[in-house]
Coordinates of C-alpha atoms and ligand atoms in Angstrom, one line a residue:
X387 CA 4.9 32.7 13.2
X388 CA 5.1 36.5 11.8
X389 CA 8.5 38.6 11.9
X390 CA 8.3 39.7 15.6
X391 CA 8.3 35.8 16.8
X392 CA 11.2 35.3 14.6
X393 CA 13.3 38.1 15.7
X394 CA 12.6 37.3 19.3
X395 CA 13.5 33.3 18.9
X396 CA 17.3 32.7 18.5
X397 CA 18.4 32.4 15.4
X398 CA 21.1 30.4 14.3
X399 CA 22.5 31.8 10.8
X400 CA 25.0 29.0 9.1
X401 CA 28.1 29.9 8.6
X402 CA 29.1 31.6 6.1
X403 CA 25.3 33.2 5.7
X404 CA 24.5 36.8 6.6
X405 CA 21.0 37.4 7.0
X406 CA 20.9 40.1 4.2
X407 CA 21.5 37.2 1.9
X408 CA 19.3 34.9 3.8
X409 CA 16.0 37.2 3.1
X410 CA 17.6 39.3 0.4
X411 CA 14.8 37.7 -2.3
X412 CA 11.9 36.1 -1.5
X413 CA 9.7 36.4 1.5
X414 CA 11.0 34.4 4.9
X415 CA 9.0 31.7 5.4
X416 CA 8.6 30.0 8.5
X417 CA 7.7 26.2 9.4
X418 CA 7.4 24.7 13.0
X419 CA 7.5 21.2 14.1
X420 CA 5.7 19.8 17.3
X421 CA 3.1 17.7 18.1
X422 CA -0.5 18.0 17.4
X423 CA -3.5 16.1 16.8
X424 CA -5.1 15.6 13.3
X425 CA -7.9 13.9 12.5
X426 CA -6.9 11.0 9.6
X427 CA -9.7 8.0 9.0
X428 CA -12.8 9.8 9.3
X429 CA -15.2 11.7 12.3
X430 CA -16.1 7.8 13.7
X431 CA -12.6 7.6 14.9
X432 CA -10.6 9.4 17.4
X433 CA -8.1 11.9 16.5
X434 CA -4.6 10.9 16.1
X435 CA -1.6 12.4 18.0
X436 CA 1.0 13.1 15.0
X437 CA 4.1 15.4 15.3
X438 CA 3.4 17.9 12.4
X439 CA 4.8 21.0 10.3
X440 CA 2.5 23.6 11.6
X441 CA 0.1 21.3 12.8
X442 CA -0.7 19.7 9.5
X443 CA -0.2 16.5 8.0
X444 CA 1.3 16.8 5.7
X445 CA 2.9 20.3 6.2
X446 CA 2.4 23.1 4.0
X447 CA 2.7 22.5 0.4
X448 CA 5.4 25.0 -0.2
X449 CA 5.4 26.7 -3.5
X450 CA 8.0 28.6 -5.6
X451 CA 9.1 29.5 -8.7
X452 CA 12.4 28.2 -10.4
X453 CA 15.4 30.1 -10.1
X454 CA 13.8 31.5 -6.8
X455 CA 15.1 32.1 -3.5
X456 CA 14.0 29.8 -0.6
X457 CA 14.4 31.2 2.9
X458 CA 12.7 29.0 5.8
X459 CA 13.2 29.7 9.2
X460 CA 12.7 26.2 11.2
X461 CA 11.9 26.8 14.9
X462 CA 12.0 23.3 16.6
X463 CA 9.0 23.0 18.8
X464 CA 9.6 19.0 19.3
X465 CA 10.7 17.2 22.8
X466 CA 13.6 16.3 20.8
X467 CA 16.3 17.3 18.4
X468 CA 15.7 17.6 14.8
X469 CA 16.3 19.0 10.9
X470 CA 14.7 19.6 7.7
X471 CA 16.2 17.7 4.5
X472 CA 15.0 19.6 1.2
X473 CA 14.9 15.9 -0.5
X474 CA 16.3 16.3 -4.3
X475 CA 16.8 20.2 -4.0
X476 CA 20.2 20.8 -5.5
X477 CA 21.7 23.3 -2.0
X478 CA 24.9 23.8 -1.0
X479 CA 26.0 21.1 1.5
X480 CA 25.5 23.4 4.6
X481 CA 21.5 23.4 3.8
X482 CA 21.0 20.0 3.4
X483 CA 20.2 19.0 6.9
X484 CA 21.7 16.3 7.7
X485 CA 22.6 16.3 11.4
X486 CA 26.5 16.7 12.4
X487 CA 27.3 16.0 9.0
X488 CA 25.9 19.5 7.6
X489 CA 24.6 20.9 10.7
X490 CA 24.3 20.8 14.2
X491 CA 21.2 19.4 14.9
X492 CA 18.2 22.1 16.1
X493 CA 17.9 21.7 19.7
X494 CA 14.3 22.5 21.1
X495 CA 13.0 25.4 20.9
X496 CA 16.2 26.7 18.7
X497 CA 15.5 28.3 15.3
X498 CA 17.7 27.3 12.3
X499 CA 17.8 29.4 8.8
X500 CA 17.5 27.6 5.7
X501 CA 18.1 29.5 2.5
X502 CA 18.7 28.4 -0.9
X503 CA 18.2 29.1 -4.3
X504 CA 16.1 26.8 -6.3
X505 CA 17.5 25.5 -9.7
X506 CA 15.3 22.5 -10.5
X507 CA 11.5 22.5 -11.4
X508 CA 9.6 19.3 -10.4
X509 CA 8.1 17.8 -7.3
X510 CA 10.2 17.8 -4.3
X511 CA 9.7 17.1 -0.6
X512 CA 10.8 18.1 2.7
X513 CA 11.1 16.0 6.3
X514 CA 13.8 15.6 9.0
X515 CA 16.8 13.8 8.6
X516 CA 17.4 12.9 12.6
X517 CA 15.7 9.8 14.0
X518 CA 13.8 9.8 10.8
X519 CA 12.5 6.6 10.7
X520 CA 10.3 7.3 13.8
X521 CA 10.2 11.6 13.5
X522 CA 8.7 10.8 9.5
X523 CA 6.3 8.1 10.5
X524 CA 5.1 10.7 13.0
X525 CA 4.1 13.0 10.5
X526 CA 6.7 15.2 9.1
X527 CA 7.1 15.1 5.9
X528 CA 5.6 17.8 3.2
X529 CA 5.9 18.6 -0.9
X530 CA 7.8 21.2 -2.2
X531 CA 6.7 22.3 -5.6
X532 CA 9.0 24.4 -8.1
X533 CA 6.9 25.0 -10.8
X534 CA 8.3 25.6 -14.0
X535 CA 8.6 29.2 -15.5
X536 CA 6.9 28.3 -18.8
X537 CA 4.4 25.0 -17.7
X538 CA 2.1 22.7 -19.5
X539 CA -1.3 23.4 -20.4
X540 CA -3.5 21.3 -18.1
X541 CA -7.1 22.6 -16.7
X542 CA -6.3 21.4 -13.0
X543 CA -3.0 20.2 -10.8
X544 CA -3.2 18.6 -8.1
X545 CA -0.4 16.7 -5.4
X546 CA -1.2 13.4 -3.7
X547 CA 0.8 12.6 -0.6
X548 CA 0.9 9.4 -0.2
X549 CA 1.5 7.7 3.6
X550 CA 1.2 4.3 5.5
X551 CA 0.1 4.5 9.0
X552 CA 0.4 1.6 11.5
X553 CA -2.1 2.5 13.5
X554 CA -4.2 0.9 16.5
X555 CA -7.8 0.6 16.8
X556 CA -8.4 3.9 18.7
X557 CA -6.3 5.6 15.8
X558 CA -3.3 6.4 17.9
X559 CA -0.1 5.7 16.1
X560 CA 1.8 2.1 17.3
X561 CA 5.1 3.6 18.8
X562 CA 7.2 0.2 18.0
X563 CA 9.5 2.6 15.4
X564 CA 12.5 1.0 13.7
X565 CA 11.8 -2.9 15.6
X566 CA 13.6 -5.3 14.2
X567 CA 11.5 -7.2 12.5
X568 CA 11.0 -4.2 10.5
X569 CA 14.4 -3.4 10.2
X570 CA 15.3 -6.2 9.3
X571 CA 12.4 -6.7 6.6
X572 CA 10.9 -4.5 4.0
X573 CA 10.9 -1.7 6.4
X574 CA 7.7 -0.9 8.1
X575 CA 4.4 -1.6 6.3
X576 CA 1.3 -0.2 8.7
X577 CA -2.6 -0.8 7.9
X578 CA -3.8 2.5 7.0
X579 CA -2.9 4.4 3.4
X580 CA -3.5 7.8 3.2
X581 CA -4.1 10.6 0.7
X582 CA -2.8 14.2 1.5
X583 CA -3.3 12.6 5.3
X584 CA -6.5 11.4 4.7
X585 CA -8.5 8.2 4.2
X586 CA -9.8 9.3 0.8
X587 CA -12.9 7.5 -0.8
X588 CA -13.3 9.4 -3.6
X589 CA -11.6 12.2 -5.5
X590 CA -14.2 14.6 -7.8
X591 CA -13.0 14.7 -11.5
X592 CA -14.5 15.9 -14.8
X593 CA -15.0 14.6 -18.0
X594 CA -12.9 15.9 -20.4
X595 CA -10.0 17.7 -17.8
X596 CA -6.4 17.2 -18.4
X597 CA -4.9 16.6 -14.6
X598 CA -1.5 16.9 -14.0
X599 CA -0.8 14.9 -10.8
X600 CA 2.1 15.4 -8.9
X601 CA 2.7 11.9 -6.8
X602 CA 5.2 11.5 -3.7
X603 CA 6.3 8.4 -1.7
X604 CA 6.2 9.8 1.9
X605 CA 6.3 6.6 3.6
X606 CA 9.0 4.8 5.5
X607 CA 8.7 1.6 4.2
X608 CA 5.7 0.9 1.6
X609 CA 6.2 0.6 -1.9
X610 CA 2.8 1.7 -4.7
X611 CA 2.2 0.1 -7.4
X612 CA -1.2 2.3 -9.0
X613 CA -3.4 1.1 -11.8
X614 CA -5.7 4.1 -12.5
X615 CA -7.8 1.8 -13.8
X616 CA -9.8 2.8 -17.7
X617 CA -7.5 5.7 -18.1
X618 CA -3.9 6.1 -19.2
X619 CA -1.7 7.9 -17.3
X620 CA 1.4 9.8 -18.6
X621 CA 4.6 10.2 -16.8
X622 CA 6.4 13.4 -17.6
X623 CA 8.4 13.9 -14.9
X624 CA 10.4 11.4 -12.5
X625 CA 12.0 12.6 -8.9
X626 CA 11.3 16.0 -10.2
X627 CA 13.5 15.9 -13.2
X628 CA 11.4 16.0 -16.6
X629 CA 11.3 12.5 -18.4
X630 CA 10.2 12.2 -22.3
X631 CA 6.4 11.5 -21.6
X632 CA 5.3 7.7 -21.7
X633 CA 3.1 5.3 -20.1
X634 CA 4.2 3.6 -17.1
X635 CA 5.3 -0.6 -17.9
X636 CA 2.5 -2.3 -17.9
X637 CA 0.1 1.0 -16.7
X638 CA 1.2 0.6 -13.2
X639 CA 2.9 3.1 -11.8
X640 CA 5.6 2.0 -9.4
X641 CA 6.7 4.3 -6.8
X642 CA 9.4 3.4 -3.6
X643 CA 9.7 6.0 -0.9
X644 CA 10.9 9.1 -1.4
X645 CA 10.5 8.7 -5.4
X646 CA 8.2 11.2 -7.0
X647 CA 5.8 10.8 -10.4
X648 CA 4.4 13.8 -12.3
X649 CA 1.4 12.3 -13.9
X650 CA -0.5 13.8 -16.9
X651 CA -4.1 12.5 -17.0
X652 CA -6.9 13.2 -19.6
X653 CA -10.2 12.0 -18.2
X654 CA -11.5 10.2 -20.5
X655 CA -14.6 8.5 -18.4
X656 CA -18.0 9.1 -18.9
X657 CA -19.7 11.9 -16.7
X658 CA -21.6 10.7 -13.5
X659 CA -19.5 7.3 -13.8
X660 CA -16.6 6.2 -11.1
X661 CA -13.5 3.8 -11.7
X662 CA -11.4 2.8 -9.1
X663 CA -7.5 3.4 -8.5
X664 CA -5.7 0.1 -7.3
X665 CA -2.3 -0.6 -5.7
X666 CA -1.3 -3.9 -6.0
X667 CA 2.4 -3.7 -5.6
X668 CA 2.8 -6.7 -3.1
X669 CA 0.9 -9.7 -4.5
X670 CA -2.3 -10.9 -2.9
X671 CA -2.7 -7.2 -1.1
X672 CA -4.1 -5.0 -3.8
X673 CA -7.1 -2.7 -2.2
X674 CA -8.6 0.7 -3.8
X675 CA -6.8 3.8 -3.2
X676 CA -9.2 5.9 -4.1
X677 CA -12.2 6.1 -6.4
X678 CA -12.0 8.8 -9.1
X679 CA -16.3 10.3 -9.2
X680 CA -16.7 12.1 -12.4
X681 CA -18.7 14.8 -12.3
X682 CA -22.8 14.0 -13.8
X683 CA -22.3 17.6 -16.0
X684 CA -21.1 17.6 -19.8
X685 CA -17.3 17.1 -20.7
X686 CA -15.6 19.9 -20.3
X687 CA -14.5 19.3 -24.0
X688 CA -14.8 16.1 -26.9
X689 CA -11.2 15.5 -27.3
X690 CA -8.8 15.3 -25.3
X691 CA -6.0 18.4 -25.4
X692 CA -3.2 18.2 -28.2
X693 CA -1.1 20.1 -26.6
X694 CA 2.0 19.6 -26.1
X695 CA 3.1 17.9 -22.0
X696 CA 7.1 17.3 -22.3
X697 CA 8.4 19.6 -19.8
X698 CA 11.5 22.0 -20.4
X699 CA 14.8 20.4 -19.3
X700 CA 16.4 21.4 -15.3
X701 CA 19.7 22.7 -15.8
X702 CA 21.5 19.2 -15.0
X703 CA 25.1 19.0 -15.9
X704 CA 25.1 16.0 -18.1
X705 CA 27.3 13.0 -17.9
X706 CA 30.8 12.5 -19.5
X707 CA 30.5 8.3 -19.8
X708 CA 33.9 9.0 -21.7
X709 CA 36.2 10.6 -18.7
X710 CA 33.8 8.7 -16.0
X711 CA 35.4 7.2 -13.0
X712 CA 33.8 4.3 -12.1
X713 CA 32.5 3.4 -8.4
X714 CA 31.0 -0.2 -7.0
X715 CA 28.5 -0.2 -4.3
X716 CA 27.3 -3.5 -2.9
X717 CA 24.2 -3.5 -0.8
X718 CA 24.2 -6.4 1.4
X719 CA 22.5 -8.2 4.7
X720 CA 18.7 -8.3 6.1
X721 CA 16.8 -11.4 6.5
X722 CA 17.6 -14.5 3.9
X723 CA 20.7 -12.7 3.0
X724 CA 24.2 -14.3 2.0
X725 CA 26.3 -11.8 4.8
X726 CA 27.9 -13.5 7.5
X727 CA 30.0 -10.3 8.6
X728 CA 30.4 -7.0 7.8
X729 CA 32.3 -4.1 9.5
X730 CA 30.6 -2.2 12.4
X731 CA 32.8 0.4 14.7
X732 CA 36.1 -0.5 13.0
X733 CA 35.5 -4.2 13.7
X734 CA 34.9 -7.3 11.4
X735 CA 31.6 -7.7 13.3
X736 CA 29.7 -11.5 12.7
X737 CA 25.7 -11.4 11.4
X738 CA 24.4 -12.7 15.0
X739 CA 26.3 -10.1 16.8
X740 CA 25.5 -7.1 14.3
X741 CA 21.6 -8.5 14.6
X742 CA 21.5 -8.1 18.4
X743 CA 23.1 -4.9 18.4
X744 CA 20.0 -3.9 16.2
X745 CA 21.8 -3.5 12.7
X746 CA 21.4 -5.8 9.6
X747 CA 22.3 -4.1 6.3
X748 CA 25.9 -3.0 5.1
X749 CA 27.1 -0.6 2.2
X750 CA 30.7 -2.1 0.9
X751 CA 30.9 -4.2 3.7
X752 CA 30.3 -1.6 6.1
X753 CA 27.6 -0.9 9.1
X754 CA 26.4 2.6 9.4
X755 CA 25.2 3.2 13.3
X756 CA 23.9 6.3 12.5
X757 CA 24.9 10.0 11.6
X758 CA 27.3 10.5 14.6
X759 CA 28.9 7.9 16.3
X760 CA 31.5 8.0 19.3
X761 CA 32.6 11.7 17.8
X762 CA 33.1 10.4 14.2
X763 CA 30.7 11.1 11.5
X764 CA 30.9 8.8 8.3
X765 CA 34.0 8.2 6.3
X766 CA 33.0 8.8 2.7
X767 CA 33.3 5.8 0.6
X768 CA 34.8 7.3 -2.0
X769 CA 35.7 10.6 -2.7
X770 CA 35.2 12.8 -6.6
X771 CA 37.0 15.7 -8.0
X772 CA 34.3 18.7 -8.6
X773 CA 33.4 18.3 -12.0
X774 CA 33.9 14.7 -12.7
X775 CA 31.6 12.2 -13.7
X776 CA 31.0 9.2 -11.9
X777 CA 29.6 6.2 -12.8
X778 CA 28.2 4.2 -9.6
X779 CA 27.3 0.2 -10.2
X780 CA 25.1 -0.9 -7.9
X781 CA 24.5 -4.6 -7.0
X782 CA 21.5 -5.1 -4.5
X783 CA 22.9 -8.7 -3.0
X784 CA 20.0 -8.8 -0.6
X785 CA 16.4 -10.5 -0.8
X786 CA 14.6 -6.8 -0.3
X787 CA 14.0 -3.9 -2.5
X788 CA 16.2 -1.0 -1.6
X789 CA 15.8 2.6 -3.2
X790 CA 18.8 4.1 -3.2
X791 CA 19.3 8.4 -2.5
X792 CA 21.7 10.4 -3.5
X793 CA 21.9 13.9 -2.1
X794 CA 23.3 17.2 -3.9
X795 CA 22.6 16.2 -7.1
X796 CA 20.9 14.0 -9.7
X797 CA 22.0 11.1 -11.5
X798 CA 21.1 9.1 -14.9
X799 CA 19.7 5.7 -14.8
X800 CA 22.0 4.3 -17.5
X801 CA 21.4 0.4 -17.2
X802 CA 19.5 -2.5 -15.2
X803 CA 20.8 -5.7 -15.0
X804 CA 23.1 -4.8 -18.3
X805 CA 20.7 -3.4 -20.3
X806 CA 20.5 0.5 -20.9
X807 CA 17.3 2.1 -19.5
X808 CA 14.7 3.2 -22.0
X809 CA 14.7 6.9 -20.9
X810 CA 18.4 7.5 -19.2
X811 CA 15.8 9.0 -16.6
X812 CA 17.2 11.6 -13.9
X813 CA 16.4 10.5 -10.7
X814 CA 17.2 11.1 -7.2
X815 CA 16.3 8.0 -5.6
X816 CA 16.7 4.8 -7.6
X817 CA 14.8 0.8 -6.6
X818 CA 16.8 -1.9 -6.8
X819 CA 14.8 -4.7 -6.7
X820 CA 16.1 -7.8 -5.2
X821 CA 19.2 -9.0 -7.0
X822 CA 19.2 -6.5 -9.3
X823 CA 22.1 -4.4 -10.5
X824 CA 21.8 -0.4 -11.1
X825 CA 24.3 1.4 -13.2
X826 CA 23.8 5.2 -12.4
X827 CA 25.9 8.5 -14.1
X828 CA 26.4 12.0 -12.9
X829 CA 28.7 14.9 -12.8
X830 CA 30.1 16.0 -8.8
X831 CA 29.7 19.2 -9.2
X832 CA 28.2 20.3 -5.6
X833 CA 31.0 19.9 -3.0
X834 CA 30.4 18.7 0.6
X835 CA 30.2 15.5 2.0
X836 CA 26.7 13.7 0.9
X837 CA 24.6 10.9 2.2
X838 CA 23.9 8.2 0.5
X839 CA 21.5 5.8 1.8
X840 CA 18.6 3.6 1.2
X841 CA 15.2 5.5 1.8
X842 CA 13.3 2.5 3.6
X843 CA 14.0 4.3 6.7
X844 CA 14.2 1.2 9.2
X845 CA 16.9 0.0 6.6
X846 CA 18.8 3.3 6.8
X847 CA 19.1 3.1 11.0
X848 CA 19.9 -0.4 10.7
X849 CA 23.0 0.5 8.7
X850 CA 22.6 1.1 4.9
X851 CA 23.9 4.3 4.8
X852 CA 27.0 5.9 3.6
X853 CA 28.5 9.0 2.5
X854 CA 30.5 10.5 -1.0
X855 CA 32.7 13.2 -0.7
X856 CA 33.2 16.1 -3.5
X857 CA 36.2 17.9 -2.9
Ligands
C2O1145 CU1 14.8 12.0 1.8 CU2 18.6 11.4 3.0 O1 16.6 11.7 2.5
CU1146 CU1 16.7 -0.7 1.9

């Protein structure tokens, strides 16, 4: 959509936000969500009917440099309501697009402003944040990229989407979103694993290149688990946020949705040759990804590269563990769980009668039935003083792996299960794995009120969601 469709649509300028500011630096971009047909697992097959940003799947890669100004004009061309959530981009709270919480939701047809500045390099993504479990699995969901101002050498960059698809034989999308089973499960798992919305066979290498590969868990409910099998992958960058550079445990690379993994890869295989990349996260279901094909022409050099691929540090506040005040957050409920009750509405609600009212999962004992309920948005359940850090101990008291987002900022990984993390990482979205307990650290220095939720979608609408305030 140019300038002249803009002007003409209604805009809705956040408070607070004068369009001067809003366009002031940086060109105004534009992105439109509404159905369309794409086609995903190959020209045998039907198309499939997806809801998409500007009629891809994903949406646009958008691009910009650090320190830049990001102004996206979202004109809602869905049947239904909607918002775009700039997943582990540090904006003010009014950006953040989370519906009645930070914004009124766009209504069809209705045109909402976002506009930003962008403070963090790294891999980031974009998709709604109203009925997202079903409006995501449809299709919307997209990368943003801030790319550093100074970045690593590497010959070629590329981004892999990755999505799960339940989808029926005529390649239409199964419409059961956010069932029960699901919900009450790992979330939904579907049949079909795609690449950049694609059923990939094989991606083209060459001998010799240094890839940097930008990796992002856009599913609702699917967990990776990649062994690029004959090569070893670097990680240099986690949920955006740089990481000192090291192998992945065990050289698979675990990834829960909405986490993101910067890769650096020096293919080292022989030219004309073809090795396969495997996910075998859930035992007894590993398949190929993808085959990487290298090229049959000479390496583009003997050796790999010696230069350097640790990445300049985002300009995180960094944890005071001295003056911290410290936070417990319990996830409990699902299937094979010890809840028997939990609050839901105000009310001490049994597991039976929380189960047929669609909702199994609880954060501290409490039910979330969604963003907006009966004129009430969430109580926060806790609220920080700007500029204090807070250490959050997470205890995952369910059977299921939960990874747990924070919006507005970033937090350290301090600990699992007692024992402090290897690489104090800087995350967004941190798995627990079943049982497991999660010490995180950061400093509240974003005020607004902020979701914090677990990013298998079907277990976020069935409840395990909350909010922290920063006053
Ligand atoms: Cu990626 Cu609250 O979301
Ligand atoms: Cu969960």
């Amino acid at each position: 959509m140019g300038g002249a469709g803009l002007a003409a649509s209604l805009l809705l300028l956040p408070r607070g936000l004068s369009l001067a500011h809003a366009t002031g630096t940086g060109p105004l971009r534009s992105l439109v969500p509404a159905p369309a047909r794409v086609r995903m697992v190959g020209a045998e097959h039907p198309e499939t009917a997806v809801w998409a940003y500007d009629g891809q799947v994903p949406g646009p890669e958008i691009r910009v440099r650090q320190g830049e100004h990001l102004s996206i004009a979202v004109t809602n061309g869905l049947p239904e309501e909607t918002t775009v959530h700039w997943h582990g981009i540090r904006t003010p709270n009014a950006m953040d697009g989370v519906p009645h919480l930070t914004q009124k939701p766009i209504a069809p047809g209705e045109t909402f402003l976002y506009s930003f500045d962008v403070e963090d390099a790294g891999t980031f993504w974009y998709h709604p944040h109203h009925n997202s479990a079903e409006q995501v699995e449809r299709g919307l969901h997209g990368a943003l990229i801030v790319e550093e101002c100074e970045p690593i050498r590497v010959d070629r960059e590329a981004t892999w989407v990755l999505d799960d698809w339940r989808l029926l034989p005529d390649a239409s999308i199964s419409e059961d979103f956010g069932n029960f089973r699901d919900m009450s499960h790992a979330g939904r798992l579907g049949n079909t694993v795609t690449i950049n919305g694609q059923v990939l066979d094989d991606m083209p290498v060459r001998a010799g290149e240094r890839l940097r590969l930008r990796l992002i868990n856009a599913a609702n409910g699917r967990l990776f688990g990649l062994r690029f099998q004959g090569h070893r992958p670097m990680v240099i960058a986690r949920d955006g946020h740089p990481v000192e550079p090291h192998e992945p445990e065990e050289g698979r690379v675990i990834l829960a949705p909405a986490q993101r993994i910067d890769l650096v890869i020096d293919m080292e295989g022989a030219p004309g040759s073809r090795v396969s990349v495997i996910d075998d996260f859930y035992p007894n279901q590993a398949y190929r990804l993808v085959d990487l094909v290298y090229d049959a022409g000479a390496p583009l050099r003997d050796h790999p590269l010696e230069t350097g691929i640790s990445l300049p540090p985002n300009p995180l506040a960094e944890p005071d563990l001295g003056s911290a005040i410290r936070h417990e957050v319990v996830l409990g409920g699902g299937m094979m769980g010890r809840m028997t009750e939990a609050m839901m509405g105000g009310r001490m609600t049994d597991i039976r009668t929380l189960m047929r009212h669609g909702m199994a999962w609880a954060i501290n004992g409490v039910v979330a039935e969604g963003h907006h309920h009966g004129g009430h948005v969430l109580d926060p359940i806790f609220t920080l003083k700007r500029g204090q850090t807070c250490v959050i101990a997470m205890e995952n008291d369910t059977a299921w792996h939960h990874p747990m987002h924070l919006h507005g900022h970033a937090f350290r990984v301090l600990s699992r299960n007692g024992r402090p993390t290897r690489f104090r990482e800087w995350q967004d979205t941190v798995l627990l794995a079943p049982r497991e307990k999660v010490e995180i650290a950061f400093v509240a220095d974003n005020p607004g009120d902020w979701m914090f939720h677990c990013h298998i979608l079907e277990h976020q609408a069935g409840g395990m969601m909350s909010t922290i305030r920063v006053a």
